[in-house]
Amino acid sequence: MTAEQTYETPDCLILPDRRAAEAALAERIAAQVCAKPHSVLGLATGNSMIGVYHALVGMHRNDGLSFAKATSFNLDEYCGLLAGHPSSFASFMREHFFAHVDMPRDSVHLPREDACAEYEAAIAEKGIDLQILGIGRNGHIGFNEPGATLTSRTRVVDLAPETLAANQRDFPAGETMPSHAVTMGIATILSARKILLLATGEAKAKALADALEGPIKPRNPASFLRLHPKVGIVCDSEAAGLLSSTRTHADA
Ligand code: GLP
């Protein structure tokens, strides 16, 4: 990372490419766990996160980064998938992260459609130190689709048509993906002590610009993050492509 390639404002770090953004997020997660081994992490899925987990697994293998004392709560999960379904977020997390690091199985928490209140209670009891987020093309965070309210908590939601269109590619050919999911709510997410959102690729540019510079409204659920005092955005130059010139040329 060099001064010419990046700039940082209190809330936004723009890196030249996707790989650099993934590495920067992984470094921040690692720093959190090093500073506080008992950290409670809120974890996200999505293709954007694969490189982040890959980097963390590398740090675990090569640099001794340990998750042995950490706890995790995942953001969301599809409804109605059989245990072990390859497209479930449980499978995603196992494949990309949990199977390769030393976080004890008992410390891993995944939301279940039949246990939303219990999930909220467990999060409230521990408190999330660092919540990681991706962003949907429509501004969703977790599966809080447009229309989600500021006071929403873990619950079952309908997936938006644009999310169904975007995520169908993660399911085997010929299989229709679930139309519902269970997700932490906006209020759950905002209860975390710190939040870091990763956005990479041109397809996220509009959602990110609306979230950071548009009105704070349910129509872009990620816009609610601006109500939190400790939010950081990590993105690549493509995802930052529609941010205002003041922001994008701050390093010029
Ligand atoms: C997913 C998840 C979100 C994620 C978003 C973007 O389905 N529910 O938590 O941030 O959609 O995913 P991707 O990184 O694949 O674009």
mmCIF file of C-alpha atoms and ligand atoms in Angstrom:
data_model
loop_
_atom_site.group_PDB
_atom_site.id
_atom_site.type_symbol
_atom_site.label_atom_id
_atom_site.label_comp_id
_atom_site.label_asym_id
_atom_site.label_seq_id
_atom_site.Cartn_x
_atom_site.Cartn_y
_atom_site.Cartn_z
ATOM 1 C CA MET A 1 0.000 0.000 0.000
ATOM 2 C CA THR A 2 1.502 3.404 -0.914
ATOM 3 C CA ALA A 3 0.436 6.958 -0.299
ATOM 4 C CA GLU A 4 -0.236 7.506 -4.034
ATOM 5 C CA GLN A 5 -2.523 4.504 -4.304
ATOM 6 C CA THR A 6 -4.725 5.079 -1.298
ATOM 7 C CA TYR A 7 -6.313 7.694 0.840
ATOM 8 C CA GLU A 8 -8.123 7.438 4.064
ATOM 9 C CA THR A 9 -10.844 9.595 5.561
ATOM 10 C CA PRO A 10 -12.266 8.787 8.986
ATOM 11 C CA ASP A 11 -14.654 6.380 7.325
ATOM 12 C CA CYS A 12 -13.450 5.335 3.881
ATOM 13 C CA LEU A 13 -10.333 3.549 2.639
ATOM 14 C CA ILE A 14 -10.127 3.221 -1.138
ATOM 15 C CA LEU A 15 -7.592 0.760 -2.500
ATOM 16 C CA PRO A 16 -6.513 0.265 -6.100
ATOM 17 C CA ASP A 17 -7.964 -3.187 -6.578
ATOM 18 C CA ARG A 18 -10.049 -5.923 -5.093
ATOM 19 C CA ARG A 19 -7.122 -7.914 -3.750
ATOM 20 C CA ALA A 20 -5.724 -4.946 -1.882
ATOM 21 C CA ALA A 21 -9.135 -4.184 -0.381
ATOM 22 C CA GLU A 22 -9.587 -7.799 0.762
ATOM 23 C CA ALA A 23 -6.095 -7.795 2.289
ATOM 24 C CA ALA A 24 -6.750 -4.499 4.082
ATOM 25 C CA LEU A 25 -9.952 -5.845 5.622
ATOM 26 C CA ALA A 26 -8.219 -9.075 6.660
ATOM 27 C CA GLU A 27 -5.455 -7.035 8.323
ATOM 28 C CA ARG A 28 -8.014 -5.081 10.322
ATOM 29 C CA ILE A 29 -9.783 -8.247 11.469
ATOM 30 C CA ALA A 30 -6.429 -9.761 12.446
ATOM 31 C CA ALA A 31 -5.486 -6.599 14.354
ATOM 32 C CA GLN A 32 -8.770 -6.815 16.272
ATOM 33 C CA VAL A 33 -8.143 -10.449 17.241
ATOM 34 C CA CYS A 34 -4.501 -9.768 18.175
ATOM 35 C CA ALA A 35 -5.477 -6.810 20.360
ATOM 36 C CA LYS A 36 -8.312 -8.773 21.988
ATOM 37 C CA PRO A 37 -8.059 -12.557 21.593
ATOM 38 C CA HIS A 38 -11.554 -12.976 23.114
ATOM 39 C CA SER A 39 -13.070 -10.814 20.384
ATOM 40 C CA VAL A 40 -16.624 -11.423 19.286
ATOM 41 C CA LEU A 41 -16.731 -11.173 15.493
ATOM 42 C CA GLY A 42 -19.812 -10.657 13.350
ATOM 43 C CA LEU A 43 -19.034 -12.476 10.099
ATOM 44 C CA ALA A 44 -20.363 -12.111 6.573
ATOM 45 C CA THR A 45 -20.574 -14.326 3.521
ATOM 46 C CA GLY A 46 -20.652 -13.475 -0.188
ATOM 47 C CA ASN A 47 -18.107 -13.721 -2.946
ATOM 48 C CA SER A 48 -16.505 -10.466 -1.815
ATOM 49 C CA MET A 49 -15.472 -12.159 1.425
ATOM 50 C CA ILE A 50 -13.689 -15.199 -0.011
ATOM 51 C CA GLY A 51 -10.360 -13.408 -0.400
ATOM 52 C CA VAL A 52 -10.654 -11.968 3.107
ATOM 53 C CA TYR A 53 -11.061 -15.421 4.658
ATOM 54 C CA HIS A 54 -8.282 -16.769 2.451
ATOM 55 C CA ALA A 55 -5.965 -14.055 3.796
ATOM 56 C CA LEU A 56 -6.967 -14.758 7.407
ATOM 57 C CA VAL A 57 -6.368 -18.500 6.927
ATOM 58 C CA GLY A 58 -2.926 -17.630 5.540
ATOM 59 C CA MET A 59 -2.176 -15.516 8.616
ATOM 60 C CA HIS A 60 -3.335 -18.372 10.837
ATOM 61 C CA ARG A 61 -1.073 -20.867 9.063
ATOM 62 C CA ASN A 62 1.978 -18.700 8.552
ATOM 63 C CA ASP A 63 1.936 -16.013 11.229
ATOM 64 C CA GLY A 64 0.313 -17.746 14.185
ATOM 65 C CA LEU A 65 -2.894 -15.697 14.125
ATOM 66 C CA SER A 66 -5.204 -17.600 16.478
ATOM 67 C CA PHE A 67 -8.981 -17.575 16.763
ATOM 68 C CA ALA A 68 -8.944 -20.068 19.655
ATOM 69 C CA LYS A 69 -10.451 -17.571 22.100
ATOM 70 C CA ALA A 70 -12.657 -15.724 19.622
ATOM 71 C CA THR A 71 -16.409 -16.106 19.105
ATOM 72 C CA SER A 72 -18.366 -15.543 15.910
ATOM 73 C CA PHE A 73 -21.922 -14.737 14.915
ATOM 74 C CA ASN A 74 -22.822 -14.955 11.248
ATOM 75 C CA LEU A 75 -25.070 -12.361 9.711
ATOM 76 C CA ASP A 76 -27.525 -14.470 7.791
ATOM 77 C CA GLU A 77 -28.571 -17.777 6.254
ATOM 78 C CA TYR A 78 -31.014 -19.000 3.648
ATOM 79 C CA CYS A 79 -34.234 -20.598 4.887
ATOM 80 C CA GLY A 80 -35.236 -24.121 4.056
ATOM 81 C CA LEU A 81 -31.922 -25.623 2.963
ATOM 82 C CA LEU A 82 -31.009 -29.071 4.225
ATOM 83 C CA ALA A 83 -28.013 -29.244 6.575
ATOM 84 C CA GLY A 84 -24.844 -29.433 4.556
ATOM 85 C CA HIS A 85 -26.372 -27.925 1.400
ATOM 86 C CA PRO A 86 -23.367 -26.706 -0.605
ATOM 87 C CA SER A 87 -24.898 -23.254 -1.167
ATOM 88 C CA SER A 88 -25.774 -22.612 2.476
ATOM 89 C CA PHE A 89 -23.832 -19.936 4.301
ATOM 90 C CA ALA A 90 -22.912 -22.588 6.880
ATOM 91 C CA SER A 91 -21.135 -24.520 4.105
ATOM 92 C CA PHE A 92 -19.545 -21.322 2.808
ATOM 93 C CA MET A 93 -18.113 -20.492 6.233
ATOM 94 C CA ARG A 94 -16.880 -24.033 6.799
ATOM 95 C CA GLU A 95 -15.254 -24.224 3.369
ATOM 96 C CA HIS A 96 -13.586 -20.820 3.409
ATOM 97 C CA PHE A 97 -12.826 -20.260 7.091
ATOM 98 C CA PHE A 98 -13.917 -22.481 9.969
ATOM 99 C CA ALA A 99 -12.385 -25.719 8.632
ATOM 100 C CA HIS A 100 -8.979 -24.019 8.379
ATOM 101 C CA VAL A 101 -8.648 -22.065 11.629
ATOM 102 C CA ASP A 102 -8.704 -22.920 15.318
ATOM 103 C CA MET A 103 -11.982 -21.308 16.397
ATOM 104 C CA PRO A 104 -13.719 -23.879 18.628
ATOM 105 C CA ARG A 105 -16.961 -25.260 17.163
ATOM 106 C CA ASP A 106 -18.878 -24.128 20.265
ATOM 107 C CA SER A 107 -17.792 -20.550 19.660
ATOM 108 C CA VAL A 108 -19.332 -20.442 16.177
ATOM 109 C CA HIS A 109 -22.914 -19.156 15.985
ATOM 110 C CA LEU A 110 -25.074 -19.327 12.860
ATOM 111 C CA PRO A 111 -28.612 -17.894 12.674
ATOM 112 C CA ARG A 112 -31.560 -20.281 12.385
ATOM 113 C CA GLU A 113 -35.008 -19.390 11.199
ATOM 114 C CA ASP A 114 -36.590 -21.164 14.187
ATOM 115 C CA ALA A 115 -34.384 -19.471 16.803
ATOM 116 C CA CYS A 116 -34.278 -15.730 16.024
ATOM 117 C CA ALA A 117 -34.979 -14.520 19.573
ATOM 118 C CA GLU A 118 -32.330 -16.864 21.004
ATOM 119 C CA TYR A 119 -29.812 -15.531 18.474
ATOM 120 C CA GLU A 120 -30.562 -11.945 19.473
ATOM 121 C CA ALA A 121 -30.229 -12.861 23.158
ATOM 122 C CA ALA A 122 -26.858 -14.551 22.585
ATOM 123 C CA ILE A 123 -25.580 -11.503 20.654
ATOM 124 C CA ALA A 124 -26.870 -9.126 23.328
ATOM 125 C CA GLU A 125 -25.168 -11.154 26.048
ATOM 126 C CA LYS A 126 -21.735 -11.210 24.383
ATOM 127 C CA GLY A 127 -21.769 -7.971 22.365
ATOM 128 C CA ILE A 128 -20.120 -7.944 18.936
ATOM 129 C CA ASP A 129 -16.722 -6.203 18.945
ATOM 130 C CA LEU A 130 -16.286 -6.057 15.176
ATOM 131 C CA GLN A 131 -19.028 -6.616 12.615
ATOM 132 C CA ILE A 132 -17.930 -7.356 9.047
ATOM 133 C CA LEU A 133 -20.315 -6.555 6.203
ATOM 134 C CA GLY A 134 -20.511 -6.832 2.460
ATOM 135 C CA ILE A 135 -23.098 -4.883 0.487
ATOM 136 C CA GLY A 136 -25.703 -6.037 -1.998
ATOM 137 C CA ARG A 137 -26.260 -4.339 -5.345
ATOM 138 C CA ASN A 138 -29.448 -2.875 -3.882
ATOM 139 C CA GLY A 139 -27.729 -1.667 -0.690
ATOM 140 C CA HIS A 140 -28.668 -4.652 1.425
ATOM 141 C CA ILE A 141 -26.522 -5.511 4.439
ATOM 142 C CA GLY A 142 -26.880 -9.061 5.692
ATOM 143 C CA PHE A 143 -30.220 -9.778 4.075
ATOM 144 C CA ASN A 144 -31.784 -6.510 5.193
ATOM 145 C CA GLU A 145 -33.348 -5.645 1.881
ATOM 146 C CA PRO A 146 -34.660 -2.189 0.873
ATOM 147 C CA GLY A 147 -37.501 -1.335 3.259
ATOM 148 C CA ALA A 148 -35.757 -2.793 6.331
ATOM 149 C CA THR A 149 -36.239 -0.558 9.348
ATOM 150 C CA LEU A 150 -33.730 0.899 11.761
ATOM 151 C CA THR A 151 -35.271 -1.053 14.627
ATOM 152 C CA SER A 152 -35.243 -4.441 12.889
ATOM 153 C CA ARG A 153 -33.744 -7.431 14.712
ATOM 154 C CA THR A 154 -32.958 -11.013 13.705
ATOM 155 C CA ARG A 155 -35.921 -12.279 11.708
ATOM 156 C CA VAL A 156 -37.043 -14.095 8.576
ATOM 157 C CA VAL A 157 -37.265 -11.876 5.482
ATOM 158 C CA ASP A 158 -38.355 -12.105 1.844
ATOM 159 C CA LEU A 159 -35.433 -11.799 -0.547
ATOM 160 C CA ALA A 160 -35.704 -8.957 -3.069
ATOM 161 C CA PRO A 161 -35.972 -9.812 -6.788
ATOM 162 C CA GLU A 162 -32.527 -8.304 -7.460
ATOM 163 C CA THR A 163 -30.984 -10.443 -4.716
ATOM 164 C CA LEU A 164 -32.625 -13.558 -6.145
ATOM 165 C CA ALA A 165 -31.201 -12.652 -9.551
ATOM 166 C CA ALA A 166 -27.703 -11.978 -8.164
ATOM 167 C CA ASN A 167 -27.414 -14.987 -5.838
ATOM 168 C CA GLN A 168 -28.972 -17.683 -8.030
ATOM 169 C CA ARG A 169 -25.509 -18.199 -9.516
ATOM 170 C CA ASP A 170 -24.363 -19.588 -6.139
ATOM 171 C CA PHE A 171 -26.820 -22.516 -6.462
ATOM 172 C CA PRO A 172 -26.431 -25.674 -8.526
ATOM 173 C CA ALA A 173 -27.757 -25.418 -12.085
ATOM 174 C CA GLY A 174 -31.445 -26.291 -12.247
ATOM 175 C CA GLU A 175 -32.079 -25.648 -8.535
ATOM 176 C CA THR A 176 -34.182 -22.650 -7.566
ATOM 177 C CA MET A 177 -32.715 -20.772 -4.632
ATOM 178 C CA PRO A 178 -34.738 -20.064 -1.467
ATOM 179 C CA SER A 179 -36.994 -17.010 -1.509
ATOM 180 C CA HIS A 180 -36.538 -16.362 2.227
ATOM 181 C CA ALA A 181 -33.640 -15.935 4.597
ATOM 182 C CA VAL A 182 -32.946 -15.282 8.263
ATOM 183 C CA THR A 183 -30.828 -12.208 8.964
ATOM 184 C CA MET A 184 -29.593 -10.060 11.809
ATOM 185 C CA GLY A 185 -31.561 -6.815 11.702
ATOM 186 C CA ILE A 186 -30.297 -3.272 11.239
ATOM 187 C CA ALA A 187 -30.519 -2.660 15.000
ATOM 188 C CA THR A 188 -28.572 -5.874 15.634
ATOM 189 C CA ILE A 189 -25.829 -4.759 13.250
ATOM 190 C CA LEU A 190 -25.688 -1.240 14.703
ATOM 191 C CA SER A 191 -25.275 -2.691 18.208
ATOM 192 C CA ALA A 192 -21.724 -3.812 17.282
ATOM 193 C CA ARG A 193 -18.895 -1.749 18.781
ATOM 194 C CA LYS A 194 -17.177 -1.358 15.401
ATOM 195 C CA ILE A 195 -18.306 -2.097 11.844
ATOM 196 C CA LEU A 196 -16.266 -2.577 8.674
ATOM 197 C CA LEU A 197 -17.950 -2.852 5.271
ATOM 198 C CA LEU A 198 -16.174 -4.220 2.213
ATOM 199 C CA ALA A 199 -17.319 -3.225 -1.279
ATOM 200 C CA THR A 200 -15.475 -4.348 -4.393
ATOM 201 C CA GLY A 201 -16.259 -4.160 -8.091
ATOM 202 C CA GLU A 202 -18.209 -1.813 -10.301
ATOM 203 C CA ALA A 203 -21.493 -3.597 -9.566
ATOM 204 C CA LYS A 204 -21.396 -2.170 -6.023
ATOM 205 C CA ALA A 205 -20.586 1.426 -6.999
ATOM 206 C CA LYS A 206 -24.154 2.750 -7.079
ATOM 207 C CA ALA A 207 -25.183 1.053 -3.836
ATOM 208 C CA LEU A 208 -22.054 2.357 -2.088
ATOM 209 C CA ALA A 209 -22.484 5.933 -3.322
ATOM 210 C CA ASP A 210 -26.150 5.927 -2.282
ATOM 211 C CA ALA A 211 -25.226 4.469 1.101
ATOM 212 C CA LEU A 212 -22.531 7.056 1.818
ATOM 213 C CA GLU A 213 -23.916 10.125 0.092
ATOM 214 C CA GLY A 214 -27.661 9.613 -0.413
ATOM 215 C CA PRO A 215 -30.411 9.996 2.166
ATOM 216 C CA ILE A 216 -30.344 7.784 5.256
ATOM 217 C CA LYS A 217 -33.471 5.821 4.385
ATOM 218 C CA PRO A 218 -34.743 2.203 4.357
ATOM 219 C CA ARG A 219 -34.522 2.307 0.580
ATOM 220 C CA ASN A 220 -30.746 1.787 0.990
ATOM 221 C CA PRO A 221 -30.281 -0.199 4.214
ATOM 222 C CA ALA A 222 -26.497 0.357 4.198
ATOM 223 C CA SER A 223 -27.155 4.106 4.578
ATOM 224 C CA PHE A 224 -28.142 3.404 8.207
ATOM 225 C CA LEU A 225 -24.482 2.644 8.919
ATOM 226 C CA ARG A 226 -23.845 6.397 8.913
ATOM 227 C CA LEU A 227 -25.721 6.535 12.221
ATOM 228 C CA HIS A 228 -22.984 4.445 13.868
ATOM 229 C CA PRO A 229 -19.981 6.220 15.393
ATOM 230 C CA LYS A 230 -17.374 3.638 14.414
ATOM 231 C CA VAL A 231 -17.892 2.504 10.850
ATOM 232 C CA GLY A 232 -15.150 2.014 8.300
ATOM 233 C CA ILE A 233 -15.584 1.383 4.592
ATOM 234 C CA VAL A 234 -12.927 -0.580 2.733
ATOM 235 C CA CYS A 235 -13.391 -0.593 -1.037
ATOM 236 C CA ASP A 236 -11.586 -0.815 -4.344
ATOM 237 C CA SER A 237 -11.465 1.934 -6.938
ATOM 238 C CA GLU A 238 -14.232 0.317 -8.997
ATOM 239 C CA ALA A 239 -16.695 0.253 -6.109
ATOM 240 C CA ALA A 240 -15.650 3.833 -5.272
ATOM 241 C CA GLY A 241 -16.308 4.926 -8.854
ATOM 242 C CA LEU A 242 -19.490 6.897 -8.149
ATOM 243 C CA LEU A 243 -18.407 8.555 -4.901
ATOM 244 C CA SER A 244 -18.228 12.347 -4.972
ATOM 245 C CA SER A 245 -15.129 13.959 -6.411
ATOM 246 C CA THR A 246 -14.224 15.457 -3.022
ATOM 247 C CA ARG A 247 -13.989 12.003 -1.633
ATOM 248 C CA THR A 248 -12.359 10.276 -4.582
ATOM 249 C CA HIS A 249 -9.815 12.999 -5.252
ATOM 250 C CA ALA A 250 -8.863 13.704 -1.677
ATOM 251 C CA ASP A 251 -5.370 12.352 -2.338
ATOM 252 C CA ALA A 252 -4.786 14.198 -5.598
HETATM 253 C C1 GLP B 1 -25.074 -11.826 0.169
HETATM 254 C C2 GLP B 1 -25.168 -11.665 1.675
HETATM 255 C C3 GLP B 1 -24.601 -10.345 2.081
HETATM 256 C C4 GLP B 1 -23.525 -9.967 1.110
HETATM 257 C C5 GLP B 1 -24.130 -9.659 -0.217
HETATM 258 C C6 GLP B 1 -23.114 -9.418 -1.325
HETATM 259 O O1 GLP B 1 -25.936 -12.702 -0.333
HETATM 260 N N1 GLP B 1 -26.428 -11.845 2.281
HETATM 261 O O2 GLP B 1 -24.172 -10.407 3.414
HETATM 262 O O3 GLP B 1 -22.858 -8.820 1.550
HETATM 263 O O4 GLP B 1 -25.094 -10.623 -0.558
HETATM 264 O O5 GLP B 1 -22.595 -10.592 -1.807
HETATM 265 P P1 GLP B 1 -21.397 -10.688 -2.857
HETATM 266 O O6 GLP B 1 -20.146 -10.403 -2.078
HETATM 267 O O7 GLP B 1 -21.437 -12.085 -3.377
HETATM 268 O O8 GLP B 1 -21.634 -9.667 -3.894
#
